């Protein structure tokens, strides 16, 4: 097995025997590499102009911008949305290439790994203590050995990009996508690093790796990554949100001045790991919900069990709620609740959102952000969005660095490890104006400075001649 230097750094920490054993297990268990899967494209039902690559469809693949992602939670697909929302706005023909949208032995192997990740993420969030400590540590150990293994395994997964013209520009939001593209011979690869905690595992050696903050860039340089392989682009934010960030922040300030009810948007992550925390937060905030000081808009995504658990809890707590589970009803709800509108006294204090489609599940949060006052989220990819943020408990230790970035920019709180701490901040948000005003002022300033233009910059780099 040939080893190539990665960023000029010494590799070979992974023995030939170990690498061969892992490759052999995958090939034997999943029959990887024994068949070729023809790839086609079909139109996205939700985003006009976007074509989805899979093993089904009726359109052969052509040269065009390819956005690579993976259904591993919601984060990487949300990053992909942030990219293709800008390319579609520029009327650039775009493919979305989801590794798990292709029925194949390779996709099955990757999906099995993801199911383990989701399980342990939920376990960590619900149990806490030593389980959380162990999982958090594992999620921050992406060293050169793990990068080397991932790049070697990418050779096994090349069939997942079979038939895509290799002169197509590729923007990836998950490192394995970029590593497969590099192994397949693609000529122009731009990779978006997903968070603010630098790890070798997050990189694609033969790509231009873009990061969201100067501190992340500096750390990667200290780790030995050459300057030609790394650059600061800004935050990964979808086109509609970033282009309206100043206007939306100004409308939020007007709502504060008018002492309107605070709208808290609470999205459940792709692994469904925040259920217990959110139930505690509802119980502790019951007074604020019932006296119309606050409303909770909770997007349960495609997690049916989480939806049912929250509905049952609200019934026991005697807190009125509304459930929305159809995309058209979501659009109508948003249309009735622009930031500049008056709040209807008859609105329920809790609104639950749930969608059967994975794409609708994470896209709903992007739509609801524009009509919310505060985003209540773990420090995931949403930590970089231009909206005031209340951070709840992280899932992995690597997410702590994203809180630091938001604090640097003045538009987020500290991480609230306990629901009681988050409740105290909700009280501050509802009973006083200063903190929320400062956060909105920071978002306006950061927007004007181009902090949130990372995805736009990535598209411009990928499509430049």
Protein backbone atom coordinates (compact mmCIF):
# COMPACT_ATOMS: atom_id res chain seq x y z
CA UNK A 1 0.00 0.00 0.00
CA UNK A 2 1.51 3.33 -1.07
CA UNK A 3 1.58 6.19 1.38
CA UNK A 4 1.69 9.78 0.25
CA UNK A 5 2.76 12.60 2.58
CA UNK A 6 -0.22 14.47 3.98
CA UNK A 7 0.41 18.23 3.97
CA UNK A 8 4.11 17.38 4.07
CA UNK A 9 3.66 15.81 7.51
CA UNK A 10 5.04 12.45 8.51
CA UNK A 11 2.53 9.64 8.18
CA UNK A 12 2.77 5.88 8.31
CA UNK A 13 1.65 5.68 11.94
CA UNK A 14 -0.94 3.19 10.75
CA UNK A 15 0.80 -0.10 10.07
CA UNK A 16 0.30 -1.92 6.79
CA UNK A 17 -1.03 -4.87 8.74
CA UNK A 18 -3.63 -2.79 10.59
CA UNK A 19 -4.76 -0.94 7.48
CA UNK A 20 -4.94 -4.16 5.51
CA UNK A 21 -6.94 -5.84 8.27
CA UNK A 22 -9.50 -3.04 8.37
CA UNK A 23 -9.81 -2.97 4.58
CA UNK A 24 -10.14 -6.75 4.51
CA UNK A 25 -12.93 -6.74 7.11
CA UNK A 26 -14.89 -4.10 5.21
CA UNK A 27 -14.44 -5.85 1.87
CA UNK A 28 -15.47 -9.21 3.28
CA UNK A 29 -18.42 -8.02 5.37
CA UNK A 30 -19.87 -5.57 2.87
CA UNK A 31 -18.50 -6.89 -0.47
CA UNK A 32 -17.11 -3.44 -1.20
CA UNK A 33 -15.54 -3.04 -4.62
CA UNK A 34 -17.17 -6.11 -6.17
CA UNK A 35 -19.79 -4.21 -8.13
CA UNK A 36 -20.17 -0.91 -9.98
CA UNK A 37 -23.17 1.25 -9.18
CA UNK A 38 -24.37 3.45 -12.07
CA UNK A 39 -25.25 6.96 -10.90
CA UNK A 40 -28.00 9.25 -12.17
CA UNK A 41 -29.68 12.48 -11.09
CA UNK A 42 -33.22 13.62 -10.40
CA UNK A 43 -34.69 17.02 -9.45
CA UNK A 44 -34.93 17.97 -5.78
CA UNK A 45 -38.61 18.17 -4.72
CA UNK A 46 -37.84 21.02 -2.30
CA UNK A 47 -35.16 23.12 -4.02
CA UNK A 48 -35.83 23.98 -7.70
CA UNK A 49 -32.65 23.92 -9.75
CA UNK A 50 -30.91 21.38 -7.52
CA UNK A 51 -30.42 17.84 -8.82
CA UNK A 52 -29.88 14.89 -6.48
CA UNK A 53 -27.34 12.19 -7.34
CA UNK A 54 -28.32 8.60 -6.54
CA UNK A 55 -28.49 5.16 -8.09
CA UNK A 56 -31.99 6.03 -9.31
CA UNK A 57 -33.20 8.62 -11.78
CA UNK A 58 -33.41 9.21 -15.50
CA UNK A 59 -30.72 11.81 -16.14
CA UNK A 60 -27.09 11.02 -16.89
CA UNK A 61 -24.47 13.05 -15.04
CA UNK A 62 -22.83 16.07 -16.62
CA UNK A 63 -20.13 18.55 -15.65
CA UNK A 64 -21.51 20.92 -13.05
CA UNK A 65 -20.87 22.04 -9.46
CA UNK A 66 -21.03 19.06 -7.09
CA UNK A 67 -21.83 19.66 -3.40
CA UNK A 68 -20.80 16.62 -1.39
CA UNK A 69 -22.46 15.76 1.91
CA UNK A 70 -23.71 12.88 4.01
CA UNK A 71 -26.82 12.19 6.03
CA UNK A 72 -25.06 11.99 9.37
CA UNK A 73 -27.35 13.97 11.66
CA UNK A 74 -28.44 17.29 10.16
CA UNK A 75 -25.21 19.30 10.33
CA UNK A 76 -23.45 18.30 7.12
CA UNK A 77 -26.64 18.58 5.08
CA UNK A 78 -27.30 22.02 6.57
CA UNK A 79 -23.78 23.03 5.52
CA UNK A 80 -24.54 21.68 2.05
CA UNK A 81 -27.75 23.74 1.98
CA UNK A 82 -25.68 26.80 2.87
CA UNK A 83 -23.58 26.13 -0.24
CA UNK A 84 -26.20 25.25 -2.86
CA UNK A 85 -28.50 28.05 -1.70
CA UNK A 86 -25.79 30.45 -2.94
CA UNK A 87 -25.08 28.55 -6.17
CA UNK A 88 -28.79 28.33 -7.01
CA UNK A 89 -29.16 32.05 -6.33
CA UNK A 90 -26.42 32.59 -8.93
CA UNK A 91 -28.24 30.14 -11.28
CA UNK A 92 -25.26 27.77 -11.25
CA UNK A 93 -26.33 24.18 -12.14
CA UNK A 94 -25.67 22.13 -9.00
CA UNK A 95 -25.72 18.51 -7.89
CA UNK A 96 -26.11 17.35 -4.28
CA UNK A 97 -24.06 14.19 -3.75
CA UNK A 98 -25.10 12.42 -0.53
CA UNK A 99 -22.98 9.34 0.13
CA UNK A 100 -25.91 7.60 1.81
CA UNK A 101 -28.40 8.30 -0.99
CA UNK A 102 -26.76 5.60 -3.11
CA UNK A 103 -27.87 2.04 -2.42
CA UNK A 104 -24.60 0.15 -2.41
CA UNK A 105 -22.34 -1.91 -0.13
CA UNK A 106 -20.17 1.18 0.36
CA UNK A 107 -23.10 3.28 1.59
CA UNK A 108 -24.24 0.47 3.90
CA UNK A 109 -20.81 0.33 5.53
CA UNK A 110 -20.78 4.11 6.10
CA UNK A 111 -24.39 4.07 7.41
CA UNK A 112 -23.54 1.41 9.98
CA UNK A 113 -20.80 3.64 11.37
CA UNK A 114 -23.23 6.60 11.49
CA UNK A 115 -25.87 4.62 13.40
CA UNK A 116 -23.28 3.94 16.09
CA UNK A 117 -22.39 7.63 16.23
CA UNK A 118 -26.04 8.65 16.66
CA UNK A 119 -26.62 6.02 19.36
CA UNK A 120 -23.67 7.11 21.47
CA UNK A 121 -24.53 10.79 20.99
CA UNK A 122 -28.00 10.17 22.45
CA UNK A 123 -26.55 8.03 25.23
CA UNK A 124 -24.05 10.75 26.11
CA UNK A 125 -26.72 13.46 26.24
CA UNK A 126 -29.23 11.46 28.26
CA UNK A 127 -26.90 9.78 30.78
CA UNK A 128 -24.12 12.38 31.09
CA UNK A 129 -21.37 11.79 33.64
CA UNK A 130 -18.65 9.30 32.61
CA UNK A 131 -20.47 8.36 29.37
CA UNK A 132 -20.49 12.01 28.28
CA UNK A 133 -16.85 12.40 29.32
CA UNK A 134 -15.78 9.32 27.34
CA UNK A 135 -17.76 10.23 24.22
CA UNK A 136 -16.63 13.85 24.37
CA UNK A 137 -13.01 12.75 24.52
CA UNK A 138 -13.40 10.36 21.59
CA UNK A 139 -14.92 13.13 19.47
CA UNK A 140 -11.83 15.31 19.93
CA UNK A 141 -9.17 12.71 19.01
CA UNK A 142 -9.03 13.19 15.24
CA UNK A 143 -5.27 12.75 14.87
CA UNK A 144 -3.06 12.04 11.84
CA UNK A 145 -3.61 8.30 12.21
CA UNK A 146 -7.38 8.69 11.85
CA UNK A 147 -6.86 10.94 8.83
CA UNK A 148 -4.52 8.43 7.24
CA UNK A 149 -7.00 5.59 7.77
CA UNK A 150 -9.87 7.64 6.39
CA UNK A 151 -7.92 8.54 3.25
CA UNK A 152 -6.97 4.90 2.70
CA UNK A 153 -10.56 3.76 3.15
CA UNK A 154 -11.67 6.43 0.67
CA UNK A 155 -9.98 4.30 -1.98
CA UNK A 156 -12.59 1.60 -1.24
CA UNK A 157 -15.47 4.04 -1.68
CA UNK A 158 -14.55 5.43 -5.11
CA UNK A 159 -17.55 3.68 -6.64
CA UNK A 160 -19.77 6.24 -4.90
CA UNK A 161 -18.52 8.90 -7.35
CA UNK A 162 -18.33 6.67 -10.40
CA UNK A 163 -19.52 8.44 -13.55
CA UNK A 164 -19.35 12.03 -12.26
CA UNK A 165 -17.09 13.99 -14.66
CA UNK A 166 -13.81 14.55 -12.81
CA UNK A 167 -13.45 18.08 -14.20
CA UNK A 168 -16.53 19.09 -12.17
CA UNK A 169 -15.71 21.45 -9.29
CA UNK A 170 -16.49 19.82 -5.93
CA UNK A 171 -17.36 21.47 -2.61
CA UNK A 172 -17.53 19.00 0.27
CA UNK A 173 -19.05 19.41 3.73
CA UNK A 174 -17.82 16.10 5.18
CA UNK A 175 -14.16 15.02 4.97
CA UNK A 176 -14.86 11.56 3.58
CA UNK A 177 -16.65 13.14 0.59
CA UNK A 178 -13.55 15.17 -0.19
CA UNK A 179 -11.20 12.26 0.40
CA UNK A 180 -13.22 10.09 -2.01
CA UNK A 181 -13.17 12.89 -4.59
CA UNK A 182 -9.39 13.15 -4.22
CA UNK A 183 -8.99 9.37 -4.58
CA UNK A 184 -11.20 9.50 -7.69
CA UNK A 185 -9.04 12.08 -9.41
CA UNK A 186 -11.24 15.20 -9.22
CA UNK A 187 -9.21 18.23 -10.17
CA UNK A 188 -10.78 21.00 -8.06
CA UNK A 189 -11.88 20.20 -4.51
CA UNK A 190 -12.86 22.76 -1.88
CA UNK A 191 -13.61 21.35 1.55
CA UNK A 192 -15.54 23.14 4.32
CA UNK A 193 -14.27 22.26 7.80
CA UNK A 194 -17.33 21.71 9.95
CA UNK A 195 -16.58 23.34 13.32
CA UNK A 196 -14.08 25.43 15.25
CA UNK A 197 -12.00 22.68 16.90
CA UNK A 198 -9.02 21.84 14.64
CA UNK A 199 -8.46 18.12 14.05
CA UNK A 200 -6.46 16.44 11.29
CA UNK A 201 -9.38 14.08 10.65
CA UNK A 202 -11.51 17.02 9.42
CA UNK A 203 -9.17 17.79 6.51
CA UNK A 204 -8.85 16.68 2.90
CA UNK A 205 -5.14 16.56 1.98
CA UNK A 206 -5.52 17.23 -1.77
CA UNK A 207 -8.07 20.05 -1.36
CA UNK A 208 -8.27 23.68 -0.36
CA UNK A 209 -9.63 23.40 3.18
CA UNK A 210 -11.73 26.40 4.25
CA UNK A 211 -12.32 27.25 7.91
CA UNK A 212 -14.75 29.62 9.58
CA UNK A 213 -12.51 31.56 11.98
CA UNK A 214 -9.01 33.05 12.23
CA UNK A 215 -8.34 31.09 15.43
CA UNK A 216 -9.08 27.78 13.67
CA UNK A 217 -6.81 28.80 10.79
CA UNK A 218 -3.95 29.71 13.15
CA UNK A 219 -4.22 26.39 14.96
CA UNK A 220 -4.13 24.38 11.74
CA UNK A 221 -1.05 26.31 10.64
CA UNK A 222 0.59 25.48 13.99
CA UNK A 223 -0.30 21.82 13.37
CA UNK A 224 1.78 21.92 10.19
CA UNK A 225 -0.88 22.35 7.51
CA UNK A 226 0.66 24.38 4.63
CA UNK A 227 -0.90 27.75 3.86
CA UNK A 228 -1.73 26.66 0.32
CA UNK A 229 -4.07 24.00 1.76
CA UNK A 230 -5.95 26.16 4.28
CA UNK A 231 -7.81 29.50 4.23
CA UNK A 232 -10.39 31.47 6.22
CA UNK A 233 -13.65 31.91 4.32
CA UNK A 234 -16.21 32.90 6.97
CA UNK A 235 -19.23 31.10 8.40
CA UNK A 236 -21.30 28.51 6.55
CA UNK A 237 -24.72 30.24 6.32
CA UNK A 238 -27.49 29.85 3.76
CA UNK A 239 -28.13 32.64 1.26
CA UNK A 240 -31.58 33.74 2.43
CA UNK A 241 -30.48 34.06 6.06
CA UNK A 242 -27.23 35.95 5.44
CA UNK A 243 -28.69 38.29 2.82
CA UNK A 244 -31.47 39.30 5.24
CA UNK A 245 -29.42 39.22 8.46
CA UNK A 246 -29.24 43.02 8.90
CA UNK A 247 -32.94 43.58 8.20
CA UNK A 248 -33.97 40.67 10.43
CA UNK A 249 -31.76 41.94 13.27
CA UNK A 250 -33.25 45.41 12.95
CA UNK A 251 -36.73 43.89 13.15
CA UNK A 252 -35.68 41.94 16.26
CA UNK A 253 -34.53 45.21 17.84
CA UNK A 254 -37.94 46.75 17.07
CA UNK A 255 -39.59 43.77 18.76
CA UNK A 256 -37.43 44.33 21.83
CA UNK A 257 -38.31 48.03 21.90
CA UNK A 258 -42.01 47.14 21.64
CA UNK A 259 -41.64 44.59 24.49
CA UNK A 260 -43.08 41.79 22.39
CA UNK A 261 -43.20 38.16 23.47
CA UNK A 262 -39.83 36.48 22.93
CA UNK A 263 -39.78 33.70 20.37
CA UNK A 264 -37.34 30.90 21.22
CA UNK A 265 -36.59 28.42 18.42
CA UNK A 266 -35.38 25.06 19.76
CA UNK A 267 -34.24 22.58 17.07
CA UNK A 268 -33.60 18.97 18.03
CA UNK A 269 -30.33 17.75 16.47
CA UNK A 270 -30.06 15.00 13.88
CA UNK A 271 -29.14 12.37 16.48
CA UNK A 272 -32.17 13.30 18.63
CA UNK A 273 -29.96 13.76 21.66
CA UNK A 274 -31.60 16.73 23.44
CA UNK A 275 -34.98 15.28 24.45
CA UNK A 276 -34.39 15.12 28.22
CA UNK A 277 -32.79 18.56 28.34
CA UNK A 278 -35.66 20.15 26.41
CA UNK A 279 -38.29 18.54 28.64
CA UNK A 280 -36.54 19.96 31.70
CA UNK A 281 -36.34 23.37 30.05
CA UNK A 282 -40.08 23.35 29.29
CA UNK A 283 -40.89 22.43 32.91
CA UNK A 284 -38.60 25.11 34.35
CA UNK A 285 -39.90 27.77 31.92
CA UNK A 286 -43.59 26.96 32.41
CA UNK A 287 -44.33 30.28 34.13
CA UNK A 288 -42.82 32.32 31.30
CA UNK A 289 -44.72 30.26 28.73
CA UNK A 290 -48.10 30.57 30.40
CA UNK A 291 -47.82 34.31 31.13
CA UNK A 292 -47.01 35.04 27.44
CA UNK A 293 -43.47 36.25 28.16
CA UNK A 294 -42.03 33.56 25.91
CA UNK A 295 -43.05 31.04 23.27
CA UNK A 296 -41.13 27.88 22.43
CA UNK A 297 -41.03 26.76 18.80
CA UNK A 298 -39.56 23.26 18.90
CA UNK A 299 -38.49 21.58 15.67
CA UNK A 300 -38.35 17.85 16.40
CA UNK A 301 -37.18 17.22 12.83
CA UNK A 302 -37.94 13.67 11.73
CA UNK A 303 -37.72 12.23 15.27
CA UNK A 304 -41.19 10.79 15.88
CA UNK A 305 -40.32 9.44 19.34
CA UNK A 306 -39.09 12.86 20.45
CA UNK A 307 -42.28 14.49 19.15
CA UNK A 308 -44.51 12.04 21.01
CA UNK A 309 -42.52 12.40 24.24
CA UNK A 310 -42.83 16.20 24.17
CA UNK A 311 -46.55 16.07 23.33
CA UNK A 312 -47.21 13.71 26.23
CA UNK A 313 -45.16 15.90 28.57
CA UNK A 314 -47.05 19.06 27.53
CA UNK A 315 -50.37 17.34 28.20
CA UNK A 316 -49.24 16.31 31.70
CA UNK A 317 -47.93 19.84 32.36
CA UNK A 318 -51.21 21.33 31.02
CA UNK A 319 -49.35 23.58 28.60
CA UNK A 320 -51.31 24.30 25.39
CA UNK A 321 -49.52 23.48 22.15
CA UNK A 322 -49.90 23.25 18.39
CA UNK A 323 -48.35 20.57 16.17
CA UNK A 324 -47.33 21.27 12.57
CA UNK A 325 -46.19 18.34 10.44
CA UNK A 326 -46.80 19.40 6.83
CA UNK A 327 -44.35 21.59 4.90
CA UNK A 328 -47.10 23.77 3.42
CA UNK A 329 -48.45 24.41 6.94
CA UNK A 330 -44.96 25.47 8.03
CA UNK A 331 -44.77 28.00 5.19
CA UNK A 332 -48.19 29.38 6.13
CA UNK A 333 -47.17 29.59 9.80
CA UNK A 334 -44.04 31.56 8.89
CA UNK A 335 -46.12 33.83 6.68
CA UNK A 336 -48.40 34.61 9.64
CA UNK A 337 -45.48 35.33 11.99
CA UNK A 338 -43.02 37.75 10.40
CA UNK A 339 -40.78 39.52 12.89
CA UNK A 340 -42.54 42.80 12.23
CA UNK A 341 -46.02 41.40 13.03
CA UNK A 342 -48.06 41.71 16.19
CA UNK A 343 -48.25 38.54 18.29
CA UNK A 344 -51.71 37.01 18.55
CA UNK A 345 -52.72 36.57 22.18
CA UNK A 346 -54.44 33.32 21.24
CA UNK A 347 -51.23 31.71 19.96
CA UNK A 348 -50.27 28.63 21.98
CA UNK A 349 -47.11 28.97 24.12
CA UNK A 350 -45.52 25.93 22.44
CA UNK A 351 -45.53 24.99 18.76
CA UNK A 352 -44.08 21.62 17.71
CA UNK A 353 -42.79 20.93 14.20
CA UNK A 354 -42.23 17.48 12.76
CA UNK A 355 -41.60 16.27 9.20
CA UNK A 356 -41.25 12.82 7.63
CA UNK A 357 -38.61 14.03 5.16
CA UNK A 358 -35.00 14.44 6.31
CA UNK A 359 -34.56 17.46 4.03
CA UNK A 360 -37.71 19.14 5.34
CA UNK A 361 -36.60 18.35 8.90
CA UNK A 362 -33.38 20.35 8.86
CA UNK A 363 -34.59 22.94 6.32
CA UNK A 364 -37.45 23.93 8.63
CA UNK A 365 -34.98 25.30 11.15
CA UNK A 366 -33.39 27.57 8.53
CA UNK A 367 -36.85 28.87 7.61
CA UNK A 368 -37.91 29.42 11.24
CA UNK A 369 -34.70 31.25 12.21
CA UNK A 370 -35.81 34.26 10.20
CA UNK A 371 -38.95 34.74 12.33
CA UNK A 372 -37.41 33.89 15.73
CA UNK A 373 -35.85 36.12 18.38
CA UNK A 374 -33.43 33.60 19.92
CA UNK A 375 -32.03 30.30 18.67
CA UNK A 376 -31.65 27.72 21.47
CA UNK A 377 -29.15 25.16 20.22
CA UNK A 378 -26.26 22.94 21.10
CA UNK A 379 -22.99 24.41 19.74
CA UNK A 380 -23.21 22.62 16.39
CA UNK A 381 -23.14 24.05 12.87
CA UNK A 382 -25.91 26.42 13.99
CA UNK A 383 -23.44 28.12 16.34
CA UNK A 384 -22.19 30.09 13.32
CA UNK A 385 -25.56 31.51 12.22
CA UNK A 386 -26.34 35.28 12.38
CA UNK A 387 -28.98 35.21 15.10
CA UNK A 388 -28.84 35.64 18.91
CA UNK A 389 -28.08 32.22 20.40
CA UNK A 390 -28.59 30.50 23.73
CA UNK A 391 -26.27 27.49 23.88
CA UNK A 392 -27.40 24.33 25.61
CA UNK A 393 -25.24 21.32 26.50
CA UNK A 394 -22.86 20.08 23.83
CA UNK A 395 -22.75 16.47 22.62
CA UNK A 396 -18.98 16.21 21.99
CA UNK A 397 -16.09 18.15 23.50
CA UNK A 398 -15.11 19.47 20.07
CA UNK A 399 -18.26 21.63 20.08
CA UNK A 400 -16.99 23.77 22.98
CA UNK A 401 -14.73 25.72 20.61
CA UNK A 402 -17.79 26.83 18.62
CA UNK A 403 -19.17 28.52 21.74
CA UNK A 404 -15.89 30.38 22.08
CA UNK A 405 -16.21 31.65 18.51
CA UNK A 406 -19.75 32.93 19.12
CA UNK A 407 -18.66 34.66 22.34
CA UNK A 408 -15.81 36.33 20.42
CA UNK A 409 -18.38 37.74 18.02
CA UNK A 410 -20.78 38.82 20.77
CA UNK A 411 -23.86 37.00 19.45
CA UNK A 412 -24.14 33.94 21.73
CA UNK A 413 -24.23 32.96 25.39
CA UNK A 414 -21.98 30.66 27.35
CA UNK A 415 -22.79 26.95 27.17
CA UNK A 416 -25.54 26.03 29.63
CA UNK A 417 -24.59 22.58 30.86
CA UNK A 418 -27.79 22.32 32.91
CA UNK A 419 -31.35 23.20 31.93
CA UNK A 420 -31.63 25.33 35.09
CA UNK A 421 -28.87 27.59 33.74
CA UNK A 422 -30.64 27.92 30.37
CA UNK A 423 -33.84 28.80 32.21
CA UNK A 424 -32.04 31.65 33.99
CA UNK A 425 -30.92 33.05 30.65
CA UNK A 426 -34.45 32.74 29.26
CA UNK A 427 -35.56 34.81 32.24
CA UNK A 428 -32.93 37.44 31.41
CA UNK A 429 -33.96 37.48 27.74
CA UNK A 430 -37.62 37.95 28.63
CA UNK A 431 -37.33 40.39 31.54
CA UNK A 432 -34.59 42.73 30.25
CA UNK A 433 -33.43 44.12 26.94
CA UNK A 434 -29.70 44.78 27.21
CA UNK A 435 -28.28 41.34 26.37
CA UNK A 436 -30.55 40.73 23.39
CA UNK A 437 -29.97 44.24 22.05
CA UNK A 438 -26.19 43.81 22.21
CA UNK A 439 -26.40 40.45 20.44
CA UNK A 440 -28.43 41.90 17.58
CA UNK A 441 -26.05 44.84 17.29
CA UNK A 442 -23.18 42.34 17.07
CA UNK A 443 -24.93 40.35 14.34
CA UNK A 444 -25.42 43.54 12.31
CA UNK A 445 -21.77 44.52 12.71
CA UNK A 446 -20.51 41.01 11.87
CA UNK A 447 -22.75 40.83 8.80
CA UNK A 448 -21.46 44.12 7.45
CA UNK A 449 -17.90 42.82 7.98
CA UNK A 450 -18.66 39.71 5.90
CA UNK A 451 -18.22 37.24 8.77
CA UNK A 452 -21.15 35.08 7.60
CA UNK A 453 -20.20 34.93 3.88
CA UNK A 454 -18.15 31.70 3.99
CA UNK A 455 -20.44 29.57 1.83
CA UNK A 456 -20.81 32.36 -0.71
CA UNK A 457 -17.01 32.64 -0.89
CA UNK A 458 -16.68 28.86 -1.35
CA UNK A 459 -19.03 28.90 -4.35
CA UNK A 460 -17.13 31.81 -5.91
CA UNK A 461 -13.80 29.97 -5.47
CA UNK A 462 -15.14 26.71 -6.90
CA UNK A 463 -16.71 28.29 -9.98
CA UNK A 464 -13.98 30.82 -10.79
CA UNK A 465 -12.12 30.17 -14.04
